[in-house]
Each structure stands twice: as structure tokens, then as C-alpha cells.
CSV table of C-alpha atoms in Angstrom, one decimal:
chain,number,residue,atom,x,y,z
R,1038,UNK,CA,25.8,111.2,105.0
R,1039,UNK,CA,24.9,108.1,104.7
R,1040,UNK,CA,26.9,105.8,101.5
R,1041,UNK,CA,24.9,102.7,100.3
R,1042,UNK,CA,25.8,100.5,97.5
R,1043,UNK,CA,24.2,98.1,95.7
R,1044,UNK,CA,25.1,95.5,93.5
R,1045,UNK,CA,23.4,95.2,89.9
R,1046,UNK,CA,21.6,97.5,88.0
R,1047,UNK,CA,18.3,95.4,87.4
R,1048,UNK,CA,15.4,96.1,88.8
R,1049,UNK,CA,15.6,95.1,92.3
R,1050,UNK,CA,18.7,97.5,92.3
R,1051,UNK,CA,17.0,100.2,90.9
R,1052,UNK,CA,13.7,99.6,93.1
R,1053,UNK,CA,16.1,99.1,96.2
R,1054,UNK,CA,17.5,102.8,95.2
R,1055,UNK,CA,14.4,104.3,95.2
R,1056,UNK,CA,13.3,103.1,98.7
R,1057,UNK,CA,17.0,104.4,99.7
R,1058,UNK,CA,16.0,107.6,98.8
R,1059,UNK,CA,12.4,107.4,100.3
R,1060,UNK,CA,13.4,105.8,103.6
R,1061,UNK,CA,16.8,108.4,104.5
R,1062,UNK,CA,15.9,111.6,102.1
R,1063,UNK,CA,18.9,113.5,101.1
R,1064,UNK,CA,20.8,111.8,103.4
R,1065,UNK,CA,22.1,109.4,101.5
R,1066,UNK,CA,24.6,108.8,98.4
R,1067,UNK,CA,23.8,105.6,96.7
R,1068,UNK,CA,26.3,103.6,93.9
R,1069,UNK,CA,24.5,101.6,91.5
R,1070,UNK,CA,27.3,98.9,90.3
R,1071,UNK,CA,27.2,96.9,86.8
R,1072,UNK,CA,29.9,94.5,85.8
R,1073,UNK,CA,28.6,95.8,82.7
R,1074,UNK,CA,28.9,99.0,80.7
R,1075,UNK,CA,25.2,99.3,80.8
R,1076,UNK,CA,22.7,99.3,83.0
R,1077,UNK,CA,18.5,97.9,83.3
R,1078,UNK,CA,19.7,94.1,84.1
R,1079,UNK,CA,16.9,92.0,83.2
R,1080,UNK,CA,15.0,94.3,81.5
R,1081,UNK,CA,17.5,94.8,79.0
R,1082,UNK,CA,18.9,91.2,78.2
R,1083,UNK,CA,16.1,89.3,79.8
R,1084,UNK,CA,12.7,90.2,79.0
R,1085,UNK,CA,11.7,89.3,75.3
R,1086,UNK,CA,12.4,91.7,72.3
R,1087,UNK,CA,8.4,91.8,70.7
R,1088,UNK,CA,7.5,93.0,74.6
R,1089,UNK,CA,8.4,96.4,74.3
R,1090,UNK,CA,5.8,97.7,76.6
R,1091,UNK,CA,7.2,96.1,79.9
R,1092,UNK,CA,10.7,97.3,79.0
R,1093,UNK,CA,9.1,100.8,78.9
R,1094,UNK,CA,9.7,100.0,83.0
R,1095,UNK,CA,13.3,101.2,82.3
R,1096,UNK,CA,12.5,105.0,82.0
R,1097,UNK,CA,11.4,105.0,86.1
R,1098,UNK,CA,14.7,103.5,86.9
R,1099,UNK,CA,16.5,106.3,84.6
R,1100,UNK,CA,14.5,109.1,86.9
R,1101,UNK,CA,16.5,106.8,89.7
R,1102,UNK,CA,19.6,107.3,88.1
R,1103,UNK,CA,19.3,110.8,87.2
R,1104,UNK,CA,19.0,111.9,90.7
R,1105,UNK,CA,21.5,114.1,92.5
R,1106,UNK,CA,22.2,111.1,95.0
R,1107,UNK,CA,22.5,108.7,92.9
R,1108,UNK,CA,25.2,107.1,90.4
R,1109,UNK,CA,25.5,104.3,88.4
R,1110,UNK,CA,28.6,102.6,87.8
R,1111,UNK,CA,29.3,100.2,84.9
R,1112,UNK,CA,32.3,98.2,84.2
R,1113,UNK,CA,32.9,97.1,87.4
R,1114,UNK,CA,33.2,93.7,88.3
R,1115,UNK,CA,32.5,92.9,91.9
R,1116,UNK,CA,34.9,90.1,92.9
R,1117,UNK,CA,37.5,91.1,90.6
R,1118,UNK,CA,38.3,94.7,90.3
R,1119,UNK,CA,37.0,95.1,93.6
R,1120,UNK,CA,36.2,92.8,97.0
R,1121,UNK,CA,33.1,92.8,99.3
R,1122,UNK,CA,35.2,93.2,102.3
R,1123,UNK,CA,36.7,96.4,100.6
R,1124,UNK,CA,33.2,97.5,99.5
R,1125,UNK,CA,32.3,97.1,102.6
R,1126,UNK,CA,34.8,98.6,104.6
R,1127,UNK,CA,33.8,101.6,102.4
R,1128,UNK,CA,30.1,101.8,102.6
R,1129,UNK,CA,27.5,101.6,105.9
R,1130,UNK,CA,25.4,99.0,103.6
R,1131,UNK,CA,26.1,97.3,100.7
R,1132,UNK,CA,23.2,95.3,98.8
R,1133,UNK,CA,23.3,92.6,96.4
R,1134,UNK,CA,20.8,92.8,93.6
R,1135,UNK,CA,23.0,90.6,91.0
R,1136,UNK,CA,19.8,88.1,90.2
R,1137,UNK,CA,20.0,84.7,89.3
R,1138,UNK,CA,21.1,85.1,85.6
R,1139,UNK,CA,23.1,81.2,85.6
R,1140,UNK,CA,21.0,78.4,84.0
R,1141,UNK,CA,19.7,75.7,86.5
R,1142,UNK,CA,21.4,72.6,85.1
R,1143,UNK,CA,18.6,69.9,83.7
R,1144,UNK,CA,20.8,66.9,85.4
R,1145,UNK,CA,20.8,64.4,83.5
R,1146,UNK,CA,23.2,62.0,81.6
R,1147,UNK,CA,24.0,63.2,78.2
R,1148,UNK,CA,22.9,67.3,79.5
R,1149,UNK,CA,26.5,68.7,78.4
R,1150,UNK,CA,26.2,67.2,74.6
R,1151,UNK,CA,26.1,70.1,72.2
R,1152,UNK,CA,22.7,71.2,71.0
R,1153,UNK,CA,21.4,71.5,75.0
R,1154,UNK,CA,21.1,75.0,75.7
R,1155,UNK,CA,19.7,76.6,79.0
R,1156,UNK,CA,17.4,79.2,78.7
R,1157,UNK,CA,20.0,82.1,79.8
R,1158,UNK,CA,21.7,81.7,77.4
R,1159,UNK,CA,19.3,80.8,74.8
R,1160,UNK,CA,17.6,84.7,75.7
R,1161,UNK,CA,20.5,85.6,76.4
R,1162,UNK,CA,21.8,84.9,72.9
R,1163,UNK,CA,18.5,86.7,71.4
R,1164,UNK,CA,18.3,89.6,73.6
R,1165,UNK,CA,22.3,90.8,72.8
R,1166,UNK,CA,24.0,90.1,76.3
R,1167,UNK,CA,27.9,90.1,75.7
R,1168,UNK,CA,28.0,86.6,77.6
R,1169,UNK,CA,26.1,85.4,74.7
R,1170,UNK,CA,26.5,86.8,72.1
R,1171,UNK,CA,28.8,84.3,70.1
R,1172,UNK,CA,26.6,81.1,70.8
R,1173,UNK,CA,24.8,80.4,66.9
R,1174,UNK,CA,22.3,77.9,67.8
R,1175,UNK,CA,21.6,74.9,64.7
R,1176,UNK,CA,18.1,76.3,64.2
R,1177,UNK,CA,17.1,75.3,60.2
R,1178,UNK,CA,15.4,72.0,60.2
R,1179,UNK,CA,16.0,71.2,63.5
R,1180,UNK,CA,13.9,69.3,66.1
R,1181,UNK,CA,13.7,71.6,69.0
R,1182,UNK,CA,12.8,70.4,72.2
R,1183,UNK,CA,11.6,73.1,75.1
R,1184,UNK,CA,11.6,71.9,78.9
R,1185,UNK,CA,9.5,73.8,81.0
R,1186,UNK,CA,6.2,75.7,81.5
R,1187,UNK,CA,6.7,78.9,82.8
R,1188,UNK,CA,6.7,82.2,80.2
R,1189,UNK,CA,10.5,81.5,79.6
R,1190,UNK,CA,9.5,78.8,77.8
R,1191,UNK,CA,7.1,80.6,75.9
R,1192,UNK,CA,9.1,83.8,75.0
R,1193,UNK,CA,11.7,81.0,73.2
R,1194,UNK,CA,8.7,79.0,71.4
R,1195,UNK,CA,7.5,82.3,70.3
R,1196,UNK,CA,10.5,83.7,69.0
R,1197,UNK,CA,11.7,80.4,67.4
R,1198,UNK,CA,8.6,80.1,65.6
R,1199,UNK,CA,8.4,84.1,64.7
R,1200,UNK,CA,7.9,84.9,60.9
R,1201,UNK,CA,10.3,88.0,59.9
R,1202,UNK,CA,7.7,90.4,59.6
R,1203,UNK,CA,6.7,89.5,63.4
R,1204,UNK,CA,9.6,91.3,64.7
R,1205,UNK,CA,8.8,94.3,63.4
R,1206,UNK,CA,9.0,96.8,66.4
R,1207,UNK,CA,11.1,94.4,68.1
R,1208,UNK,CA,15.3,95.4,69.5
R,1209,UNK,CA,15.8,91.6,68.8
R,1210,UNK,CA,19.9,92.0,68.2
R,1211,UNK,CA,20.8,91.5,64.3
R,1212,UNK,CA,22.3,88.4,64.2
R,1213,UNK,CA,19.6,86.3,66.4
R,1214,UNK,CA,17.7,88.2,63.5
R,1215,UNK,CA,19.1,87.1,60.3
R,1216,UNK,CA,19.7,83.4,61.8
R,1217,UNK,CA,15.7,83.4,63.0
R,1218,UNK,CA,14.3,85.1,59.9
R,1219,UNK,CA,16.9,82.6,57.6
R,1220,UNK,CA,16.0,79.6,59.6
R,1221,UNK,CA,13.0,77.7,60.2
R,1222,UNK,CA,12.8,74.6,63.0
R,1223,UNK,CA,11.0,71.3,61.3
R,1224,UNK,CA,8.8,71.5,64.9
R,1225,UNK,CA,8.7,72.7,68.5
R,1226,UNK,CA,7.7,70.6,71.8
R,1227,UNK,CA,6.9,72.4,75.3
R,1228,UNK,CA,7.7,69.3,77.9
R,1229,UNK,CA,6.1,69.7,81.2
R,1230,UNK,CA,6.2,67.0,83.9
R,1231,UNK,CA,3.1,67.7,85.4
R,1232,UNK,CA,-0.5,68.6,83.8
R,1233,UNK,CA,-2.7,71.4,82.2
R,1234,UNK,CA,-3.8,72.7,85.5
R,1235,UNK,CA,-0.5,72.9,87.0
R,1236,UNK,CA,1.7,75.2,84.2
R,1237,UNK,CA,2.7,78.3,85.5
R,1238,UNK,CA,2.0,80.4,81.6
R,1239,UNK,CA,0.1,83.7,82.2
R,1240,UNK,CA,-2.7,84.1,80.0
R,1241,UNK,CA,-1.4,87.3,77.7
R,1242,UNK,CA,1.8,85.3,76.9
R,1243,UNK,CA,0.2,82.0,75.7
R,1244,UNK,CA,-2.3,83.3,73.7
R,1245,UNK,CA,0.6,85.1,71.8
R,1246,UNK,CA,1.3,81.6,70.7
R,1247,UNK,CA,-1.9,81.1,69.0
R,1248,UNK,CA,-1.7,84.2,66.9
R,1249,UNK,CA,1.5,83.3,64.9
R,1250,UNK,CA,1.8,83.4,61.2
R,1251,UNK,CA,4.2,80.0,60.3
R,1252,UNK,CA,2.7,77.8,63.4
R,1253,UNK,CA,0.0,76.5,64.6
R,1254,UNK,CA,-0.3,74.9,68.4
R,1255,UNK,CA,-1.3,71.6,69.5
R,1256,UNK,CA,-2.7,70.4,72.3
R,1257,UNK,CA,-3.6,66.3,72.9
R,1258,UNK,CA,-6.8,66.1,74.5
R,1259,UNK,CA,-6.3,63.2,76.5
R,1260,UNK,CA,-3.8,65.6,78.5
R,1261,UNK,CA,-6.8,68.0,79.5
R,1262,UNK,CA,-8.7,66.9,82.7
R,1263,UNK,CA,-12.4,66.9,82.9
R,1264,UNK,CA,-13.7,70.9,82.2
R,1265,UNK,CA,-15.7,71.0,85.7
R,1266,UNK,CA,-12.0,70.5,87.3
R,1267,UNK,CA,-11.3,74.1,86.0
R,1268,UNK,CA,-13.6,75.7,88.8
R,1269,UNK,CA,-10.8,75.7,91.7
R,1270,UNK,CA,-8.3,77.2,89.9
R,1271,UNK,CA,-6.9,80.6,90.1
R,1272,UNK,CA,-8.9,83.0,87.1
R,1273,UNK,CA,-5.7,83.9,85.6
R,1274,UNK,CA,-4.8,80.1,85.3
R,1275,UNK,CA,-8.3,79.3,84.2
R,1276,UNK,CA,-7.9,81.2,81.3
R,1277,UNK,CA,-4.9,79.8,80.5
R,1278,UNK,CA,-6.2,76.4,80.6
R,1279,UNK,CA,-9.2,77.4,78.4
R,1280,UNK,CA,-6.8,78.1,75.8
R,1281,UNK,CA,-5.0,75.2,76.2
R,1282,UNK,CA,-8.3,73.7,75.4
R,1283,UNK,CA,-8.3,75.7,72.6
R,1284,UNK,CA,-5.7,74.5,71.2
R,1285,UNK,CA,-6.9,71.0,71.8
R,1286,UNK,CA,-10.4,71.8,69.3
R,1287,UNK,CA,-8.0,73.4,66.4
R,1288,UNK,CA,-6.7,71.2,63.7
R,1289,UNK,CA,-5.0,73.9,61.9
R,1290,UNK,CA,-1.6,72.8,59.8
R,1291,UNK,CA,0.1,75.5,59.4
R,1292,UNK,CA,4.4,74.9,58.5
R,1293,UNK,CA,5.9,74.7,61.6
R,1294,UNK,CA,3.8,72.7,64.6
R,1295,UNK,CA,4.3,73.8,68.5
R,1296,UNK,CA,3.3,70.8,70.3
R,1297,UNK,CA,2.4,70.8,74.3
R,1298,UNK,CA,3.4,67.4,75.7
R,1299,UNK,CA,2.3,66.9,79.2
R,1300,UNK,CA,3.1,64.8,82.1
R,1301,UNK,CA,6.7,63.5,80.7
R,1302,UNK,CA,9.9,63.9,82.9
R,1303,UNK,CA,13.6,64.4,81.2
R,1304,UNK,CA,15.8,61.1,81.7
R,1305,UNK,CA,18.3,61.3,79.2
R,1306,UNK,CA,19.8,63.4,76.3
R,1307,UNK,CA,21.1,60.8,73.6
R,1308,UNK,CA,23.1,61.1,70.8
R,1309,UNK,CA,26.4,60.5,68.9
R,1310,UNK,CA,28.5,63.6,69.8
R,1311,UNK,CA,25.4,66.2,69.3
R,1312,UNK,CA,21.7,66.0,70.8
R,1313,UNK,CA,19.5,64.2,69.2
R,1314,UNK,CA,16.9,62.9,70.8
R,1315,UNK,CA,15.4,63.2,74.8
R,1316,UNK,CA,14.4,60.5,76.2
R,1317,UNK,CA,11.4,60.9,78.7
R,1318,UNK,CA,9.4,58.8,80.9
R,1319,UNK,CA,5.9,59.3,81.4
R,1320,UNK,CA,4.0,60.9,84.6
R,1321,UNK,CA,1.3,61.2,86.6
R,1322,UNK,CA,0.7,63.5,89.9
R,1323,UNK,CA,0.8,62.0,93.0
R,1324,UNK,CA,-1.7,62.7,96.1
R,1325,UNK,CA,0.6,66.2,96.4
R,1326,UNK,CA,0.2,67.4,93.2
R,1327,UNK,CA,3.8,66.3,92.5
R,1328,UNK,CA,4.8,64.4,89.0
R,1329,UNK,CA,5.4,60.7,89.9
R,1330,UNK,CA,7.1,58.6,87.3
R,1331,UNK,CA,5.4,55.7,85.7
R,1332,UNK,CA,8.0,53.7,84.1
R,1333,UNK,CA,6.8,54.1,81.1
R,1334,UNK,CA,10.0,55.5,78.5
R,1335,UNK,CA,9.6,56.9,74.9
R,1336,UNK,CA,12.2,59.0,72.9
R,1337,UNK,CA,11.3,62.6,71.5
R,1338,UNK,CA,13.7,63.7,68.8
R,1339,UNK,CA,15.6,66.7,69.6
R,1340,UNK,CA,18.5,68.6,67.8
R,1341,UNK,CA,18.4,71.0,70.2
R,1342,UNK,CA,16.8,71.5,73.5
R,1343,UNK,CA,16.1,74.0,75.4
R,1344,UNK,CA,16.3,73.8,79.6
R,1345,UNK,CA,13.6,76.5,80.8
R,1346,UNK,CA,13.4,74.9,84.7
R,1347,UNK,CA,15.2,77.7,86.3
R,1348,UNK,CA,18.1,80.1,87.2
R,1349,UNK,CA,20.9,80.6,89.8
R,1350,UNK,CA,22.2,83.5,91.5
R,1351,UNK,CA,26.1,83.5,90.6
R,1352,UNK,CA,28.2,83.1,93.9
R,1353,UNK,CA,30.1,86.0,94.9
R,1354,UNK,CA,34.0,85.8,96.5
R,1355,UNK,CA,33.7,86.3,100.3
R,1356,UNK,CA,29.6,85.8,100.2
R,1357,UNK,CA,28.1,82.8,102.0
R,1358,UNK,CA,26.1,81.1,99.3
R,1359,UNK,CA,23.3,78.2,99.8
R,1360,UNK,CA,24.0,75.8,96.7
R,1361,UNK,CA,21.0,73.8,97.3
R,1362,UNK,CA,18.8,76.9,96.9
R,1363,UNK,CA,21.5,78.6,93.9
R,1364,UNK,CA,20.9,82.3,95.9
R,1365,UNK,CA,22.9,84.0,98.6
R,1366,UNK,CA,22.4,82.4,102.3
R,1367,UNK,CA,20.4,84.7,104.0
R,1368,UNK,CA,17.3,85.7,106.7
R,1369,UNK,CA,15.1,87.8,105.2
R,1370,UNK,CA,17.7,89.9,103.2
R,1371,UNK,CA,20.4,90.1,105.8
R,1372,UNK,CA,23.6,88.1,104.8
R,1373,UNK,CA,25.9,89.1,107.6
R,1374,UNK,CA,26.2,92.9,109.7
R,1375,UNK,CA,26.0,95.5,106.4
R,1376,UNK,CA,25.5,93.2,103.6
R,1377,UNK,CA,22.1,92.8,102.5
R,1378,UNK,CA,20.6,90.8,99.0
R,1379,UNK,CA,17.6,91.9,97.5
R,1380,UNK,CA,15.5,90.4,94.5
R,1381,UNK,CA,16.1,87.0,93.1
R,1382,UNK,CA,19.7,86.6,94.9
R,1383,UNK,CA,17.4,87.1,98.1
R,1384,UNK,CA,14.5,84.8,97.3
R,1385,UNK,CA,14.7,82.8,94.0
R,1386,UNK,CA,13.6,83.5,90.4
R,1387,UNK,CA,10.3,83.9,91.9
R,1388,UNK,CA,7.8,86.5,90.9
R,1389,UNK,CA,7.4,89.5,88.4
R,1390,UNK,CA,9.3,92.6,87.4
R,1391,UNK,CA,7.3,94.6,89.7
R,1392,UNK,CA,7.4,92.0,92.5
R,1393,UNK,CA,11.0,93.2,93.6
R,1394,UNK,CA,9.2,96.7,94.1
R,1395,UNK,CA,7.8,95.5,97.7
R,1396,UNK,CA,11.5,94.1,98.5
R,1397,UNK,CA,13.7,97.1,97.9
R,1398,UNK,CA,11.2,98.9,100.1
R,1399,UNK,CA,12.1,95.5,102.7
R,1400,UNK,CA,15.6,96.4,102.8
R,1401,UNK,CA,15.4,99.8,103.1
R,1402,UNK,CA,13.5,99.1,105.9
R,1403,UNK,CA,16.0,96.4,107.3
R,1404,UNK,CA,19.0,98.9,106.7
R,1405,UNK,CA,17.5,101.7,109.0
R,1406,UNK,CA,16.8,99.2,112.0
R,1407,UNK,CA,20.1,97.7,111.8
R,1408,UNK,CA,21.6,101.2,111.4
R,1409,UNK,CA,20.2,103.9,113.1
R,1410,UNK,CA,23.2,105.9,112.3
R,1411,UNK,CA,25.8,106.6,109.7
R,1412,UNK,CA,28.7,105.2,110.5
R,1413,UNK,CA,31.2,108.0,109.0
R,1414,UNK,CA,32.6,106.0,106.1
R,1415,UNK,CA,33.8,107.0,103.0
R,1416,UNK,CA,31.6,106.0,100.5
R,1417,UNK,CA,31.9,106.8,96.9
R,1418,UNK,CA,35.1,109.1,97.7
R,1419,UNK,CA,36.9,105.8,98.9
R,1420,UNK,CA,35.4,103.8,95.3
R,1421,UNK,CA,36.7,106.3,93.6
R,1422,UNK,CA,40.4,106.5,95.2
R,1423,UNK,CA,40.5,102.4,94.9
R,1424,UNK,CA,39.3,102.4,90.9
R,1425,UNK,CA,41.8,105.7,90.1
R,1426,UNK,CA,44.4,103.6,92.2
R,1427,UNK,CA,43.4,100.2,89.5
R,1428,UNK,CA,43.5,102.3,86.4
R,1429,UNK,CA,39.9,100.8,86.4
R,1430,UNK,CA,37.7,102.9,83.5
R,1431,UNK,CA,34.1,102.7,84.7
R,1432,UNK,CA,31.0,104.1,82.8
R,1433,UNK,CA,28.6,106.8,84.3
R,1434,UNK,CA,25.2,107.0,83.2
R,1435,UNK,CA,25.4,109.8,81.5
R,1436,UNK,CA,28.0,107.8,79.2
R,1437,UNK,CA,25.1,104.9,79.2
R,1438,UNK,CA,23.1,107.6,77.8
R,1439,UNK,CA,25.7,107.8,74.8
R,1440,UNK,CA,26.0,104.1,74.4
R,1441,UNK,CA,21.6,104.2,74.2
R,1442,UNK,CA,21.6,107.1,71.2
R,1443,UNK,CA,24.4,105.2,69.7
R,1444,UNK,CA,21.7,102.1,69.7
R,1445,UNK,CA,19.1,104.3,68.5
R,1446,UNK,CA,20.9,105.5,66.1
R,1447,UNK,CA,22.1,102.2,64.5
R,1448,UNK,CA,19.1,100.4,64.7
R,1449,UNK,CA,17.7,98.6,61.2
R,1450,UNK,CA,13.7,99.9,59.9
R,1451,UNK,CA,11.2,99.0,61.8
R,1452,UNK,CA,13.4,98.6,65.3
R,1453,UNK,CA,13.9,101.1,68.1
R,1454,UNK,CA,17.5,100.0,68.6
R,1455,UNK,CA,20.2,97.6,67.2
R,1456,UNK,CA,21.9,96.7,70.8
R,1457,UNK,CA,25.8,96.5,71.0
R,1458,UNK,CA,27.3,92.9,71.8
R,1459,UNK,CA,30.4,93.6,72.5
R,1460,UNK,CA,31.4,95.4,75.9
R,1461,UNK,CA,34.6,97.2,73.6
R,1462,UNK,CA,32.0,98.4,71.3
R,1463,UNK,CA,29.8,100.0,74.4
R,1464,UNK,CA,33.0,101.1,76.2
R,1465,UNK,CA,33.8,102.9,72.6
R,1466,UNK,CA,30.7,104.4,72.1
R,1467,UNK,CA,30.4,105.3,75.9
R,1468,UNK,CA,33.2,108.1,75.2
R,1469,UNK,CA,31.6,109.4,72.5
């Protein structure tokens, strides 16, 4: 038998499983670990609340997990309760699909003054993950200031700006609720540093913005580039810059105005022991593409911004780890002989859900070539000895399944669930 375990129950674990299974058939016992009591990663405290049909996703990794050769195993912190070295004295592979769930940090002066929030946490806060739970964002009346131009930035301009009746069918966890539905921001600016043509919004998610109730979206014209430009570009961003040009042609006034400001770079966060203001220099591209400072400095107020320009992998005790890159060191998946990384702690916050599909097949791939053979270890036998040993009290997924009805079961009208915040109140529920 071969005994493979892998790190993190997002989807790049649960993809990786599958291709496990495909690649070595019955011959092979797989661990799923979670430092939490529950499992899904991403899809759970990551995508946003009102996109219920992509978290849908979650029922092919619970066919995964409900497989005689598989088990998932929450509660168990890798790097504290127990060691890569011991894992891997214990298993003949052991993958690490942890992600990149730390915020990339915007760098510059005045970046750690309250009110500056990174995106992680920001969803993080809204989507009911433990490690975020307690943050309470100053929301009412505020000035809020949104750096990037990728979907994250999106999903927190959308819920920001979200009238209470717009969450309906959304798990949104109660108290990002009350304080969104309670609270309403004087405005919302997207910052990008480079152009129209060069934002990485998918079509679907930015038109969402133009269909809200309390906001309407604005768009300077002088921003946009000539409309025969639009030809090269790639049909899904076409479209998005057509409704950025939208956008432009509306004057509609409705409460609360989301504002796209273009080709302005972050230089400093300013103000007197709380954000209030960013100040920004202008930009243009250069003969790469790339944003190229122009000198030219303006201040945007800001009670509270919100850094959407990227994620880290968390480092890992006894795991080489390349800091410029924030992911695990590695070629092509392989970190050293039996430890493997998969997903965004292999590549970068790069690509879709269904992107890490193609690289959990990779690795299984990878794992047979470098293994032709089992090598006889112990596998989940030996986990288990080491966590009875600890006193350690893990969650299966069948207890997962407990914590989920329990959810259900709480949730408020009009929500499939109402989401646990507390890891003591999962582990409680867990038993039953």
C-alpha cells in the first residue's frame, strides 16, 4: 500500500486526491490534513458569499472524501502538533496544498496604520474564517479605498456596496451581515496602476457591479483608450472593457458611488494614528506595458483601504521557502525527495478554481516516476500512534458532516447556512 498525505483541504488538495486515486487505484491510502476543523479551503472562506454556484464545487471534493481510501483530518496543525520530517518519515509522499492565504503587504510608509486591511482578511472577515473573525472594520461613512484590479477587488466593492436584501441566498457570516446591512460607506475607489486594457476583472464579475441597488459605477473617460485599441485583446477582456465603457456613458447618482481610478500607483498611507487618506502618484505604461511613474502626486481620502495586490503561501517549519516569490521553493512541484507542493504554494495565486485540476493530476504523475514503489511505511497507522501519543483530538469528516448540518440548521431566512467562527464552537458541534 501505498500512504500519501497531503497538506490542506482546498482544492488543489482535494483535486491532488483524486488524481492519487486515478494514477495508483486501490493501492493507496490518502490523509487529507486541515489545521482546521473543517474542510473545502478556499471555497469555504475564500470565494464570495452571493457566488453560491461555484461553491456548489465542494460536493465533488465530498465524493473525494467519502471514499474508502481516503480521510480527512482536521485540527491538525502541521508544524506544531506535528513536523514534516515526522510526516515524512511516515508517509512515501507527502504534498503541500496549504495555498497562499497571507496578504501580500502594499509596502509603503504609513501601510501598518489602522484602517489598512489586506484582502485576506478583509474576505476573510466576511466569509467567517476563525483567523478573522474578530476584525470589525469602520465601515459607516467611511471613505474606502480598494487597491487592485483583479476579482478580489471586485467581490469586496460588491459586498461593501450590497443593499441587505442583496444577500439574500447568500452564507455571508452574521456579523459581517448586521455591520454591512447597518453600515453604508460615503464612497468606494478601485485604484489600478496601469489602464482599462490591462485589468485582470472577468466579465461576469464586473458587470455584477453595475446591477447594484444603493451604487452606481463610474468610469472617467479620459482613462479609456481609443475604441479601435479594443480589437487585440483577448474576448473575455474585451468585454470587460466594453463595460467599463459603459460605465464611462452612465451618469446615474445613485447613494453610494464606486469610482474606477486608473493609472495611479500607492505612495503613502497618511494620517494621524488611523488611515486617512492615500496618497498616489500618477502613471502611465511604459514601452512594456509596465506602469511608469510620472511624478505627478494627489491625495485620495481613505478611512480604510483595502490591499487586493496578492497573497503568500505561509512558510512551513523544515520547508525551503522562496521569500521573493511568497510560495514554497520548488521545480515543478518537487521540493526535496518525497515532498511535493501543489496549487498556489507550487505556482502563485495564479489561475482559477479549476486550474489546480490539471496540477493534482501533475503530481500524481511526478509521485509515480519518482516512486515506482511503495516504500513499506506506515502511513496513517503511524499518524495515528503520534496524535493518540499528543492527546491531539482531530476531526473526521464524517464529524465535518455534523459541524455542516449544525450550519444548516442555524442559518437565518433566506441563507443556506450561518458558518461557525469559532474553532471551539466547530470542535463542539463536531461531537454532536
Amino acid at each position: 500500500m501505498r500512504h500519501i498525505a497531503i497538506i490542506g483541504s482546498g482544492p488543489a488538495g482535494y483535486y491532488t486526491a483524486e488524481a492519487c486515486q486515478k494514477e495508483f487505484g486501490e493501492a493507496v491510502q490518502i490523509d487529507i490534513i486541515d489545521r482546521l476543523p473543517v474542510p473545502f479551503g478556499l471555497i469555504r472562506s475564500g470565494v464570495a458569499p452571493d457566488h453560491q454556484s461555484i461553491k456548489a464545487v465542494s460536493r465533488r471534493y465530498e465524493a473525494v472524501a467519502l471514499t474508502d481510501n481516503v480521510r480527512f483530518v482536521g485540527k491538525l496543525g502541521i508544524g506544531q502538533d506535528v513536523s514534516i520530517p515526522e510526516l515524512l518519515a511516515l508517509y512515501d509522499a507527502v504534498v503541500l496544498a496549504t495555498g497562499a492565504p497571507s496578504d501580500k503587504p502594499l509596502g509603503v510608509p504609513g501601510d501598518d496604520l489602522p484602517g489598512v486591511i489586506g484582502s485576506a482578511a478583509f474576505v476573510g472577515w466576511y466569509n467567517g474564517h476563525p483567523d478573522f473573525a474578530e476584525l470589525a472594520p469602520a465601515i459607516d461613512g467611511a471613505d474606502v479605498v480598494i487597491i487592485g484590479n483583479g476579482n478580489v477587488a471586485l467581490d469586496c466593492a460588491r459586498i461593501l456596496a450590497k443593499s441587505a436584501a442583496e444577500f439574500e441566498g447568500s452564507d455571508i457570516v452574521g456579523h459581517a451581515h448586521a455591520a454591512l446591512t447597518g453600515a453604508q460607506p460615503r464612497s468606494i475607489s478601485i485604484l489600478g496602476r496601469r489602464g482599462p486594457q490591462q485589468i485582470a476583472m472577468t466579465p461576469k464579475e464586473l458587470g455584477e457591479l453595475g446591477h447594484l441597488e444603493r451604487a452606481s459605477v463610474h468610469v472617467d473617460p479620459a482613462d479609456l483608450p481609443p475604441p479601435e485599441s479594443d480589437a487585440v485583446l483577448e474576448p473575455g477582456q474585451r468585454k470587460s472593457v466594453a463595460l467599463l465603457r459603459e460605465f464611462a456613458r452612465t451618469e446615474e447618482a445613485k447613494a453610494l458611488p464606486v469610482r474606477f481610478t486608473f493609472f495611479v500607483q500607492s505612495v503613502r498611507v497618511e494620517g494621524n494614528g488611523h488611515a486617512e487618506r492615500l496618497i498616489v502618484e500618477r502613471t502611465q505604461l511604459g514601452a512594456n506595458g509596465e506602469a511608469v511613474g510620472t511624478g505627478e502626486i494627489r491625495a485620495i481620502p481613505a478611512d480604510m483601504i483595502i490591499s487586493c495586490i496578492g497573497y503568500r503561501t505561509s512558510p512551513i517549519p523544515d520547508v525551503p521557502y522562496d521569500e521573493q516569490r511568497g510560495r514554497f521553493a520548488n521545480v515543478d512541484g518537487r521540493i526535496q525527495p518525497g515532498l511535493y507542493c501543489v496549487g498556489w504554494a507550487r505556482r502563485g495565486p495564479t489561475g482559477t478554481i479549476g486550474t489546480n485540476k490539471p496540477d493534482g493530476f501533475l503530481i500524481a504523475e511526478e509521485i509515480a516516476r519518482d516512486q515506482p514503489q511503495a516504500a513499506g511505511k506506515q502511513g496513517r497507522a503511524g499518524l495515528d500512534a503520534l496524535i493518540a501519543a499528543r492527546g491531539l483530538a482531530i476531526v473526521t469528516f464524517r464529524e465535518w458532516q455534523k459541524i455542516d448540518l449544525a450550519e444548516i440548521e442555524r442559518a437565518r431566512a433566506g441563507s443556506p447556512r450561518e458558518k461557525f467562527v469559532r474553532v471551539e464552537d466547530m470542535v463542539t458541534a463536531s461531537r454532536g
